[in-house]
Coordinates of C-alpha atoms in Angstrom, one line a residue:
Chain A
M1 CA 14.0 1.3 -22.6
N2 CA 11.3 2.0 -25.3
A3 CA 8.8 -0.4 -23.2
L4 CA 9.7 1.9 -20.1
K5 CA 8.9 5.1 -22.1
I6 CA 5.7 3.6 -23.5
V7 CA 4.7 2.6 -19.7
T8 CA 5.3 6.2 -18.4
Y9 CA 3.3 7.9 -21.0
A10 CA 0.6 5.4 -20.8
S11 CA 0.6 5.6 -16.7
F12 CA 0.3 9.3 -16.9
A13 CA -2.4 9.3 -19.7
L14 CA -4.1 6.6 -17.6
C15 CA -3.9 8.8 -14.3
I16 CA -5.3 11.8 -15.9
G17 CA -7.7 9.9 -17.9
A18 CA -9.1 8.1 -14.8
L19 CA -9.2 11.4 -12.7
L20 CA -11.1 13.3 -15.5
Y21 CA -13.5 10.3 -16.0
I22 CA -14.2 10.0 -12.2
L23 CA -14.6 13.6 -11.7
F24 CA -16.5 15.1 -14.8
F25 CA -17.8 12.1 -17.0
S26 CA -19.5 9.6 -14.8
Q27 CA -21.5 12.0 -12.7
S28 CA -24.7 10.6 -13.9
A29 CA -23.8 7.0 -12.7
Q30 CA -22.3 8.4 -9.7
L31 CA -25.7 10.0 -8.8
N32 CA -27.6 6.9 -9.4
N33 CA -25.3 5.1 -7.2
R34 CA -25.9 7.9 -4.4
N35 CA -29.6 7.5 -4.9
A36 CA -29.5 4.1 -4.6
R37 CA -27.4 4.0 -1.5
R38 CA -30.0 6.7 -0.3
A39 CA -32.9 4.3 -0.6
R40 CA -31.0 1.4 1.0
D41 CA -30.2 3.8 4.1
L42 CA -34.1 4.6 4.3
E43 CA -34.9 0.9 4.4
L44 CA -32.2 0.3 7.2
F45 CA -33.9 3.4 9.3
A46 CA -37.1 2.1 8.8
A47 CA -36.2 -1.3 10.0
Q48 CA -34.7 0.1 12.9
I49 CA -37.7 2.1 13.7
E50 CA -39.8 -1.0 13.3
E51 CA -37.9 -3.0 15.5
T52 CA -38.1 -0.3 18.1
F53 CA -41.8 0.3 17.6
H54 CA -42.5 -3.5 18.3
A55 CA -39.9 -3.5 21.4
N56 CA -41.8 -0.6 22.7
G57 CA -45.5 -2.4 22.8
R58 CA -46.3 -1.1 19.4
V59 CA -45.7 2.5 20.3
L60 CA -43.7 5.0 18.0
P61 CA -40.6 6.6 19.7
V62 CA -42.0 10.0 21.1
S63 CA -39.4 11.9 19.1
I64 CA -41.2 10.8 15.7
A65 CA -44.1 13.0 15.3
V66 CA -46.3 14.8 12.6
L67 CA -44.1 17.3 12.0
P68 CA -40.9 16.2 9.9
R69 CA -37.6 16.0 11.9
Q70 CA -34.0 15.2 10.8
L71 CA -32.3 12.2 11.7
G72 CA -28.7 13.2 13.1
T73 CA -26.7 13.7 16.1
A74 CA -26.5 17.4 16.3
A75 CA -28.4 19.0 19.3
D76 CA -30.0 21.9 17.3
N77 CA -29.9 23.5 14.0
C78 CA -31.4 20.7 12.3
Q79 CA -33.8 22.7 10.5
L80 CA -33.8 21.6 6.8
V81 CA -35.2 23.0 3.5
T82 CA -34.6 21.1 0.2
K83 CA -36.4 20.3 -2.7
H84 CA -38.4 17.3 -1.3
C85 CA -38.0 18.1 2.7
E86 CA -39.0 21.0 5.0
V87 CA -37.8 20.4 8.5
T88 CA -38.7 23.3 10.9
V89 CA -37.8 21.5 14.5
A90 CA -34.4 22.6 15.8
A91 CA -33.5 19.4 17.5
C92 CA -32.3 16.2 15.4
I93 CA -33.5 12.7 16.3
S94 CA -30.6 10.8 17.5
P95 CA -29.9 7.3 16.6
E96 CA -30.6 6.1 20.3
Q97 CA -34.0 7.5 19.9
I98 CA -35.1 5.3 16.9
A99 CA -33.0 2.1 17.4
A100 CA -34.0 -0.4 20.2
T101 CA -30.7 -2.0 20.0
P102 CA -28.1 0.8 19.2
S103 CA -26.3 -0.1 16.2
G104 CA -24.3 3.1 15.6
F105 CA -25.5 3.2 12.0
L106 CA -26.6 6.6 10.9
S107 CA -25.9 7.6 7.5
A108 CA -27.1 11.3 8.1
D109 CA -24.3 13.9 7.4
I110 CA -24.1 15.9 10.6
V111 CA -22.8 19.1 8.9
S112 CA -24.3 21.2 6.2
G113 CA -22.0 21.2 3.4
T114 CA -21.9 20.6 -0.5
Q115 CA -24.9 20.0 -2.4
E116 CA -24.8 16.3 -2.6
R117 CA -24.6 15.9 1.1
T118 CA -27.7 13.6 2.3
H119 CA -29.9 14.2 5.1
Y120 CA -33.0 12.3 6.3
S121 CA -36.1 13.2 7.7
V122 CA -38.7 11.3 9.4
Q123 CA -42.3 11.9 10.2
A124 CA -45.3 9.8 11.5
L125 CA -48.4 10.1 9.3
S126 CA -50.4 8.3 11.8
P127 CA -49.6 6.5 15.0
T128 CA -48.5 3.4 13.0
V129 CA -47.2 4.7 9.8
I130 CA -44.2 6.6 9.1
K131 CA -42.5 8.4 6.2
L132 CA -38.7 8.6 5.9
T133 CA -37.4 11.0 3.1
A134 CA -34.0 11.7 1.7
C135 CA -33.1 15.1 1.6
S136 CA -30.6 16.6 -0.7
D137 CA -30.8 19.3 -3.4
E138 CA -29.4 17.2 -6.0
I139 CA -32.2 14.6 -5.7
E140 CA -34.5 15.0 -8.8
N141 CA -37.2 12.6 -7.9
E142 CA -38.2 12.3 -4.4
I143 CA -36.7 9.4 -2.4
S144 CA -38.7 8.2 0.6
I145 CA -40.6 5.3 2.1
T146 CA -43.8 5.0 3.8
K147 CA -44.2 2.3 6.2
D148 CA -47.0 0.7 7.9
L149 CA -45.5 -0.7 11.1
I150 CA -48.3 -3.1 11.5
T151 CA -49.3 -4.2 8.1
P152 CA -46.5 -5.2 6.3
Chain B
M1 CA 38.3 -30.0 -18.4
K2 CA 35.3 -27.8 -18.6
L3 CA 31.7 -28.7 -18.2
P4 CA 29.7 -28.4 -21.3
I5 CA 27.3 -25.8 -19.5
V6 CA 30.4 -23.6 -18.6
A7 CA 31.4 -23.7 -22.3
H8 CA 27.8 -22.9 -23.3
I9 CA 27.9 -19.8 -20.8
Q10 CA 31.2 -18.6 -22.0
Q11 CA 30.1 -18.6 -25.5
R12 CA 26.7 -16.7 -25.2
P13 CA 27.4 -14.6 -22.0
T14 CA 24.7 -12.0 -22.8
L15 CA 22.1 -14.6 -23.1
F16 CA 23.4 -16.1 -19.8
K17 CA 23.3 -12.9 -18.0
S18 CA 19.7 -12.3 -19.2
L19 CA 18.5 -15.7 -18.2
L20 CA 20.0 -15.3 -14.8
V21 CA 18.0 -12.0 -14.3
V22 CA 15.0 -13.5 -15.6
L23 CA 15.2 -16.3 -13.3
I24 CA 16.0 -14.1 -10.3
L25 CA 12.8 -12.0 -11.2
L26 CA 10.7 -15.2 -11.7
L27 CA 11.7 -16.4 -8.4
A28 CA 11.0 -13.2 -6.7
L29 CA 7.6 -13.3 -8.1
S30 CA 6.9 -16.8 -7.0
V31 CA 8.0 -16.1 -3.5
R32 CA 6.0 -13.0 -3.3
L33 CA 2.9 -14.8 -4.8
W34 CA 3.3 -17.8 -2.4
K35 CA 0.9 -17.3 0.4
V36 CA 0.3 -13.7 -0.6
E37 CA -3.0 -13.7 1.1
Y38 CA -1.8 -14.7 4.5
V39 CA 1.2 -12.3 5.3
P40 CA 0.7 -9.2 6.0
N41 CA -2.6 -10.3 7.7
A42 CA -5.6 -10.4 5.3
T43 CA -7.7 -7.5 4.8
D44 CA -5.0 -5.0 6.9
G45 CA -7.0 -2.1 7.7
D46 CA -4.3 0.3 6.2
E47 CA -4.7 -1.5 2.9
L48 CA -8.5 -1.2 3.3
A49 CA -8.5 2.6 3.7
Y50 CA -7.3 2.9 0.2
I51 CA -9.6 0.4 -1.2
F52 CA -12.8 1.8 0.2
A53 CA -11.6 5.4 -0.7
G54 CA -11.2 4.4 -4.4
Q55 CA -14.6 2.5 -4.4
T56 CA -16.3 5.4 -3.2
L57 CA -14.6 7.8 -5.3
I58 CA -15.4 5.7 -8.4
E59 CA -19.1 4.8 -7.2
Y60 CA -20.1 7.9 -5.6
G61 CA -17.8 10.6 -6.6
V62 CA -16.5 11.4 -3.2
P63 CA -13.8 9.4 -1.1
I64 CA -15.0 7.9 1.8
S65 CA -12.9 5.6 4.1
W66 CA -11.6 5.4 7.7
S67 CA -9.0 7.4 9.3
S68 CA -6.7 7.2 12.3
H69 CA -7.0 11.0 12.5
E70 CA -9.6 12.4 14.5
Q71 CA -11.7 14.2 12.1
Y72 CA -15.3 14.4 13.8
E73 CA -16.6 17.0 11.8
Y74 CA -16.6 14.7 8.6
D75 CA -18.2 11.7 10.5
W76 CA -20.1 9.8 7.8
V77 CA -21.5 6.4 9.2
N78 CA -20.1 3.5 11.0
L79 CA -20.7 0.3 8.7
S80 CA -20.4 -3.3 9.0
M81 CA -18.7 -4.6 5.9
H82 CA -19.4 -7.7 4.0
S83 CA -16.0 -9.5 5.2
E84 CA -16.5 -13.1 4.3
V85 CA -13.1 -13.3 3.0
V86 CA -11.8 -13.3 6.4
N87 CA -12.5 -14.9 9.8
E88 CA -13.6 -12.0 11.4
E89 CA -16.4 -9.5 11.5
M90 CA -15.2 -5.9 10.4
S91 CA -16.8 -2.6 10.8
F92 CA -15.3 0.8 10.3
G93 CA -16.3 4.3 11.5
F94 CA -15.9 6.3 8.1
I95 CA -15.4 9.7 7.4
R96 CA -16.6 11.7 4.2
P97 CA -14.7 13.1 2.3
W98 CA -11.5 11.2 3.1
L99 CA -8.7 13.4 2.2
D100 CA -5.6 11.6 4.0
H101 CA -4.1 10.8 0.8
S102 CA -4.2 11.7 -2.9
F103 CA -6.4 9.9 -5.5
L104 CA -3.9 7.7 -7.4
L105 CA -3.4 4.9 -5.4
P106 CA -6.9 4.7 -4.3
V107 CA -8.3 5.0 -7.8
L108 CA -5.9 2.1 -8.9
I109 CA -6.7 -0.3 -6.3
G110 CA -10.5 0.7 -6.0
G111 CA -10.7 0.4 -9.5
W112 CA -8.8 -3.2 -9.4
S113 CA -11.2 -4.2 -6.6
E114 CA -14.5 -3.0 -8.7
L115 CA -13.0 -4.9 -11.7
G116 CA -13.2 -7.9 -9.5
G117 CA -16.9 -7.1 -8.8
Y118 CA -16.1 -5.9 -4.9
E119 CA -18.2 -2.9 -4.8
F120 CA -18.2 -0.5 -1.6
G121 CA -19.3 -2.4 1.3
T122 CA -17.7 -5.8 0.2
I123 CA -14.1 -6.3 1.3
P124 CA -12.1 -8.0 -1.5
P125 CA -10.0 -10.9 -1.0
A126 CA -6.4 -10.1 -0.4
L127 CA -5.5 -12.7 -2.7
W128 CA -7.2 -10.4 -5.4
Y129 CA -6.2 -6.8 -4.2
R130 CA -2.5 -7.7 -3.6
L131 CA -2.0 -8.7 -7.1
P132 CA -1.4 -5.4 -8.8
M133 CA 1.1 -4.9 -5.8
V134 CA 3.2 -7.8 -6.7
F135 CA 3.3 -6.8 -10.0
F136 CA 4.6 -3.4 -9.3
S137 CA 7.0 -4.9 -7.0
I138 CA 8.6 -6.8 -9.7
V139 CA 8.9 -3.7 -11.6
T140 CA 10.5 -1.8 -8.9
L141 CA 13.0 -5.0 -8.3
S142 CA 13.6 -4.4 -12.1
L143 CA 14.4 -0.9 -12.0
A144 CA 16.7 -1.2 -8.9
F145 CA 18.4 -3.7 -10.9
L146 CA 18.8 -1.3 -14.1
I147 CA 20.1 1.4 -11.9
A148 CA 22.6 -0.5 -10.1
R149 CA 23.7 -2.1 -13.5
E150 CA 24.2 1.6 -14.9
V151 CA 25.9 2.7 -11.8
F152 CA 28.0 -0.4 -10.8
G153 CA 27.8 -2.9 -13.5
F154 CA 26.1 -6.1 -14.0
W155 CA 27.3 -8.6 -11.2
P156 CA 27.1 -5.9 -8.2
A157 CA 23.5 -5.2 -9.8
V158 CA 22.7 -9.0 -9.7
G159 CA 23.6 -8.9 -5.9
T160 CA 21.3 -5.8 -5.5
L161 CA 18.7 -7.7 -7.1
T162 CA 18.9 -10.8 -5.0
L163 CA 19.1 -8.9 -1.9
L164 CA 15.9 -7.0 -2.4
S165 CA 14.2 -9.9 -4.1
F166 CA 14.7 -12.3 -1.0
S167 CA 14.6 -10.4 1.9
P168 CA 11.7 -11.8 3.9
S169 CA 10.5 -8.5 5.3
F170 CA 10.8 -6.9 1.7
I171 CA 9.0 -9.8 0.1
I172 CA 6.1 -9.3 2.9
I173 CA 6.0 -5.5 2.7
Q174 CA 6.0 -5.4 -1.2
R175 CA 2.8 -7.3 -1.3
M176 CA 0.8 -4.7 0.8
V177 CA -1.1 -1.5 -0.7
V178 CA 0.7 1.1 0.6
S179 CA 1.7 4.4 -1.0
E180 CA 5.3 3.7 -0.6
N181 CA 5.4 0.9 -2.9
M182 CA 4.1 3.0 -5.8
I183 CA 6.3 6.1 -4.8
I184 CA 9.3 4.3 -5.0
M185 CA 8.5 2.5 -8.3
F186 CA 7.9 5.9 -9.9
S187 CA 10.9 7.5 -8.2
L188 CA 13.2 4.9 -9.6
L189 CA 11.6 5.2 -13.0
A190 CA 12.5 9.1 -12.9
I191 CA 15.9 8.3 -11.8
Y192 CA 16.4 5.8 -14.5
F193 CA 15.5 8.0 -17.2
Y194 CA 17.4 10.8 -15.5
L195 CA 20.6 8.6 -15.3
K196 CA 20.3 7.4 -19.0
K197 CA 19.9 11.0 -20.3
Q198 CA 16.3 10.4 -21.5
S199 CA 13.9 13.2 -22.5
L200 CA 13.3 15.6 -19.7
T201 CA 9.7 15.2 -20.3
L202 CA 9.8 11.5 -19.1
V203 CA 11.9 12.3 -16.1
I204 CA 9.2 14.7 -15.2
L205 CA 6.3 12.6 -15.8
A206 CA 7.4 9.8 -13.7
S207 CA 8.4 12.3 -10.7
V208 CA 5.0 13.9 -11.1
L209 CA 3.2 10.5 -10.8
A210 CA 5.6 9.5 -7.9
C211 CA 4.1 12.8 -6.3
L212 CA 0.7 12.1 -7.2
I213 CA 0.7 8.8 -5.0
K214 CA 1.6 11.2 -2.0
P215 CA 3.3 14.2 -1.5
T216 CA 6.3 12.6 0.0
G217 CA 6.9 11.6 -3.6
L218 CA 8.5 15.1 -3.6
A219 CA 11.6 13.6 -2.5
V220 CA 12.6 12.5 -5.8
L221 CA 12.2 16.3 -7.1
L222 CA 14.6 17.0 -4.3
L223 CA 17.2 14.3 -5.3
I224 CA 17.2 15.1 -9.2
G225 CA 17.3 18.7 -8.5
L226 CA 20.1 18.6 -5.8
D227 CA 22.1 16.5 -8.6
M228 CA 21.1 19.0 -11.1
V229 CA 22.6 21.8 -8.6
F230 CA 25.8 19.8 -8.0
T231 CA 26.5 19.2 -11.7
K232 CA 25.5 22.9 -12.6
Q233 CA 22.7 22.0 -14.9
W234 CA 21.0 25.5 -14.0
K235 CA 18.5 25.7 -17.1
T236 CA 17.6 22.0 -16.7
L237 CA 17.1 22.5 -13.0
M238 CA 14.6 25.4 -13.6
I239 CA 12.6 23.8 -16.0
Y240 CA 12.4 20.4 -14.1
L241 CA 11.3 21.8 -11.0
V242 CA 8.9 24.4 -12.4
V243 CA 7.1 21.9 -14.7
S244 CA 7.1 19.1 -12.3
V245 CA 5.7 21.3 -9.2
A246 CA 3.4 23.0 -11.6
T247 CA 2.0 19.7 -13.0
F248 CA 1.6 18.0 -9.6
A249 CA 0.1 21.3 -8.2
S250 CA -2.4 21.4 -11.0
I251 CA -3.7 17.9 -11.0
F252 CA -3.5 17.8 -7.5
A253 CA -5.5 21.1 -7.2
L254 CA -8.2 19.9 -9.8
Y255 CA -9.0 16.8 -7.5
V256 CA -9.1 18.9 -4.4
W257 CA -11.2 21.6 -6.1
S258 CA -13.8 18.9 -7.2
I259 CA -13.8 17.4 -3.7
N260 CA -13.8 20.1 -1.2
P261 CA -10.9 22.6 -1.0
T262 CA -11.6 23.5 2.7
D263 CA -11.6 19.9 3.8
T264 CA -8.5 19.1 2.2
V265 CA -6.6 21.9 3.6
S266 CA -8.1 20.8 7.1
A267 CA -7.0 17.1 6.3
L268 CA -3.3 18.1 5.3
L269 CA -3.0 20.3 8.4
S270 CA -4.2 17.4 10.5
Q271 CA -2.0 14.7 8.6
S272 CA 1.0 17.2 9.3
Q273 CA 0.6 17.1 13.0
R274 CA 2.0 13.7 13.4
L275 CA 4.6 13.3 16.5
I276 CA 7.7 13.9 14.8
G277 CA 10.8 13.5 16.9
W278 CA 14.6 14.0 16.8
S279 CA 15.2 10.4 17.6
N280 CA 13.2 8.9 14.5
P281 CA 16.3 7.2 13.0
T282 CA 17.1 5.7 16.4
F283 CA 13.5 4.6 16.4
L284 CA 13.3 3.5 12.8
F285 CA 16.6 1.3 12.7
S286 CA 15.9 -0.2 16.0
H287 CA 12.8 -1.7 14.7
P288 CA 13.3 -4.3 11.8
G289 CA 10.8 -5.0 9.4
F290 CA 8.4 -2.8 7.4
Q291 CA 4.9 -3.4 9.1
N292 CA 3.6 -1.9 12.1
R293 CA 5.2 -4.5 14.2
L294 CA 8.7 -6.0 14.6
M295 CA 9.9 -8.6 12.5
L296 CA 13.4 -9.8 13.6
D297 CA 14.6 -10.3 10.3
F298 CA 18.5 -9.9 9.9
S299 CA 18.3 -9.1 6.1
Y300 CA 16.8 -5.7 7.2
Y301 CA 20.4 -5.0 8.8
L302 CA 21.9 -6.7 6.0
I303 CA 20.7 -4.3 3.5
L304 CA 21.2 -1.1 6.0
L305 CA 24.7 -2.0 6.7
A306 CA 25.7 -2.9 3.1
G307 CA 23.9 0.0 1.9
V308 CA 25.6 2.9 4.1
F309 CA 28.9 1.6 2.9
I310 CA 28.4 3.7 0.0
L311 CA 28.5 7.0 2.0
G312 CA 32.2 6.1 2.8
R313 CA 33.5 6.3 -0.9
Q314 CA 32.1 7.4 -4.1
T315 CA 34.4 7.5 -7.1
R316 CA 31.9 8.1 -9.9
K317 CA 29.3 10.9 -10.5
H318 CA 26.4 8.5 -10.4
E319 CA 27.6 6.9 -7.3
R320 CA 27.2 10.2 -5.8
L321 CA 23.8 10.5 -7.0
I322 CA 22.9 7.1 -5.5
A323 CA 24.5 8.0 -2.1
L324 CA 22.6 11.3 -2.2
G325 CA 19.2 9.5 -2.8
T326 CA 20.1 7.2 0.3
L327 CA 20.3 10.2 2.3
I328 CA 17.4 12.2 0.9
M329 CA 15.2 9.1 1.4
L330 CA 16.4 8.9 5.1
V331 CA 15.8 12.7 5.8
T332 CA 12.3 12.1 4.2
V333 CA 11.3 9.5 6.6
W334 CA 13.0 11.1 9.4
A335 CA 11.0 14.2 9.0
T336 CA 7.4 12.6 8.3
S337 CA 7.0 9.5 10.5
A338 CA 6.6 9.4 14.2
E339 CA 9.3 8.4 17.0
Q340 CA 7.0 6.1 18.4
D341 CA 4.8 5.3 15.7
M342 CA 5.6 2.0 14.1
L343 CA 4.5 2.7 10.4
G344 CA 7.2 0.6 8.8
W345 CA 6.2 1.1 5.4
Y346 CA 7.6 4.5 5.2
K347 CA 11.1 2.9 5.4
I348 CA 10.5 1.3 1.8
P349 CA 12.0 3.9 -0.4
L350 CA 15.3 4.3 2.0
F351 CA 15.8 0.6 2.1
T352 CA 15.4 0.2 -1.7
F353 CA 18.0 2.7 -2.0
L354 CA 20.1 1.0 0.4
G355 CA 19.7 -2.1 -1.5
I356 CA 20.9 -0.4 -4.6
S357 CA 23.8 1.4 -2.7
A358 CA 24.6 -2.0 -1.5
A359 CA 26.0 -2.9 -4.9
K360 CA 29.0 -0.9 -4.2
V361 CA 30.2 -3.2 -1.8
M362 CA 30.2 -6.0 -4.5
K363 CA 31.7 -3.4 -7.0
D364 CA 34.5 -2.8 -4.4
K365 CA 35.0 -6.3 -4.1
N366 CA 34.5 -6.3 -0.3
Y367 CA 33.1 -9.8 -0.5
V368 CA 34.0 -10.8 3.2
L369 CA 31.7 -8.2 4.4
L370 CA 28.5 -9.4 2.5
I371 CA 29.1 -12.9 3.3
V372 CA 29.6 -12.3 7.0
L373 CA 26.0 -10.4 6.8
L374 CA 24.4 -13.2 4.7
L375 CA 25.7 -15.9 6.9
I376 CA 24.5 -14.1 10.0
T377 CA 21.3 -13.7 8.3
L378 CA 20.9 -17.3 7.2
V379 CA 21.3 -18.6 10.9
A380 CA 19.2 -15.6 12.5
N381 CA 16.4 -15.6 10.4
L382 CA 15.9 -19.4 11.3
G383 CA 14.1 -17.7 14.4
L384 CA 11.6 -16.1 12.0
V385 CA 9.8 -19.6 11.7
R386 CA 10.3 -20.9 15.0
Y387 CA 6.7 -21.6 16.5
P388 CA 6.3 -20.3 20.1
T389 CA 5.8 -24.1 21.0
H390 CA 9.1 -25.2 19.5
P391 CA 11.7 -25.5 22.3
L392 CA 14.7 -23.3 22.3
P393 CA 17.7 -24.7 20.5
E394 CA 19.9 -26.8 22.6
S395 CA 22.7 -24.6 23.9
I396 CA 25.4 -27.0 22.6
I397 CA 23.7 -26.8 18.8
L398 CA 23.3 -23.1 19.0
R399 CA 26.8 -22.4 20.2
S400 CA 28.4 -25.0 18.1
T401 CA 26.6 -23.4 15.1
V402 CA 27.7 -19.9 16.0
G403 CA 31.2 -20.9 16.6
I404 CA 31.8 -22.9 13.4
L405 CA 30.2 -19.9 11.9
V406 CA 32.6 -17.4 13.6
L407 CA 35.6 -19.6 12.6
F408 CA 34.8 -19.8 9.1
M409 CA 34.3 -15.8 8.8
A410 CA 37.5 -15.8 10.7
W411 CA 39.1 -17.8 7.9
L412 CA 37.6 -15.9 5.2
I413 CA 39.1 -12.6 6.8
Y414 CA 42.4 -14.2 6.8
N415 CA 42.3 -15.7 3.3
A416 CA 40.3 -12.9 1.7
Q417 CA 42.9 -12.6 -1.2
A418 CA 41.6 -16.2 -2.2
K419 CA 39.0 -14.3 -4.6
R420 CA 37.8 -17.6 -6.1
I421 CA 36.8 -19.1 -2.6
A422 CA 35.4 -15.6 -1.6
L423 CA 33.3 -15.4 -4.8
T424 CA 32.0 -19.1 -4.6
T425 CA 31.0 -18.7 -1.0
L426 CA 29.4 -15.5 -1.9
A427 CA 27.4 -17.2 -4.7
I428 CA 26.3 -20.2 -2.4
C429 CA 25.3 -17.7 0.4
F430 CA 22.9 -15.9 -2.0
I431 CA 21.4 -19.1 -3.3
A432 CA 20.8 -20.4 0.3
Y433 CA 19.4 -16.8 1.0
A434 CA 16.9 -17.1 -1.8
L435 CA 16.1 -20.4 -1.0
Q436 CA 15.5 -19.7 2.6
S437 CA 13.1 -16.9 1.6
F438 CA 10.8 -19.7 0.1
Y439 CA 11.0 -21.5 3.4
I440 CA 10.1 -18.5 5.6
S441 CA 7.3 -17.4 3.1
H442 CA 5.7 -20.9 3.7
Y443 CA 5.9 -20.9 7.3
Y444 CA 5.9 -17.5 8.7
F445 CA 2.1 -17.5 9.0
S446 CA 1.7 -20.4 10.8
A447 CA 4.7 -19.6 12.8
T448 CA 3.7 -16.2 14.0
C449 CA 0.0 -17.3 14.3
R450 CA 0.5 -20.6 16.3
D451 CA -0.4 -19.0 19.8
R452 CA -2.9 -16.3 18.7
I453 CA -5.8 -15.7 16.6
C454 CA -4.7 -14.0 13.3
P455 CA -6.9 -12.9 10.5
T456 CA -7.0 -15.8 8.2
P457 CA -8.2 -15.5 4.6
S458 CA -11.1 -17.8 3.6
V459 CA -10.3 -17.2 -0.2
T460 CA -6.8 -18.8 -0.8
S461 CA -4.7 -19.3 -3.8
V462 CA -4.8 -23.2 -3.1
Q463 CA -8.7 -22.9 -3.2
A464 CA -8.8 -20.8 -6.3
A465 CA -6.3 -23.1 -8.1
K466 CA -8.4 -26.1 -7.2
E467 CA -11.7 -24.4 -8.3
L468 CA -10.0 -23.5 -11.4
V469 CA -8.6 -27.0 -12.2
S470 CA -12.1 -28.5 -11.2
K471 CA -13.9 -26.1 -13.7
Q472 CA -11.5 -26.8 -16.4
F473 CA -12.0 -30.5 -15.5
I474 CA -15.7 -30.4 -15.6
H475 CA -15.3 -28.3 -18.8
S476 CA -13.3 -30.7 -20.6
F477 CA -15.6 -33.6 -19.3
Q478 CA -18.7 -31.7 -20.7
K479 CA -17.1 -31.4 -24.1

């Protein structure tokens, strides 16, 4: 009986402790993990765009232009203003437009919401150079990659 | 003349009884571990839902997983997973936040996966993620035994323990990462504390843990609360209900508030729209097994038929509590599952209670009933490991076996007063039932997957054991 009592108290303490730790005491590590995921997402998007670029005879998808645009599936309301991004174009760039072979991969959240939600923007710096940026108010140091699609 | 071992047993009955229970629990552990990675199917999607949610809650601070409910507004990403642990490529359409279930089981199983080095994006081997569930199953079986012993006495409780420990469908489902395996464990813990008149704090804590696994855990509050009503413990009832509900609600609210309250309400509403129906009990009892497919295991009906016996006659207060528990678990599954939706694990709490209730059959010395059901189980369950390529039994063999069985049962009915014969037969049947469960555990996967492609684990216990032995060998050789 004593063992059962100890197990019950310990289980409850562990349950509350784990919840509090996850919600309040590991936020810094979680933010780092989220940022690492964002960086990985950007790499994946860049690889998709590069593949499409070469499949199109070294021409960027027409939707990628000088003005940054948000990656997403929404038809409009894709304007975005965060610490590191300013998107003024209303239409999103859908995954079909940037992927030569649609993989279904799109990590952009399609609804606006809480602070940590991530959106991604893409812009053409030149006909062969693109810049992808992760957009979220919680990102302190800009997470972006600039990729020359001809010169590795 | 007595055998020396019998004399030994008679001198130390308590030690013998303890050893017997430990032996049954060890066998129960062994049969659950044997081929644990194969059945249920490795990397079952319903198990992975909890694992993904736990991994992401720990890593990113938000639960992300797949859902069977259409929640397009929370679509996150369609991800291909690293699924080298199984013979198929796996990808999931994820939603974020995933609020189909509470946080406790995801955190527990996700944390266990992270502990093994399996971060989000990588599917852990079934051999790894099912280990905690096997451990919890032994705790559940022990609690079922303790409650049955408290209510019905030692030997009937051994009957309960054996029935639950070696039922093939129970063995399989207790390996699986599903909420109900945890709900019943904490519910039994609360009931045991209540039966033993332990501090109300302990009853409350165990009840709250059951609720935190999944809101259907609230059934235990209903059970203990109703018993308090019928036994007129008004003050205790008020304290128990108010403190339990307030504690559960506060912890759940903290979680919900930190993730997203609006999304949670929306997810809960979506979850509550299951296709429930009047005929749920008919559907549930007509579909043996606890997975989302049929398993023609007669031990399912053995537990069901022996378990409902308690509703006919309760002589003590505690027996009424177990009978009430059986009814409440039936009502819970009736009210929460769908008429045409085979989520068999919803029945785990009900059948655990039926298993405990089955001790009443032994206590009332209705041995013939148990023997008849066990004999049918032993013969019928041979079909569980019959390969599709196996020929059907020749009619002469099948009919002779069934005929002999019927004759033996008839003889028992007419000689039921021969208590010694009945008890010996019952003991032999229980031993055969236990041994058969190992046979079924060993062959079930190959039997069911002979004519189809099943998810097959690439990380197996045999392989892990070999690696461990070879590492030990190399280590000792280097020394």
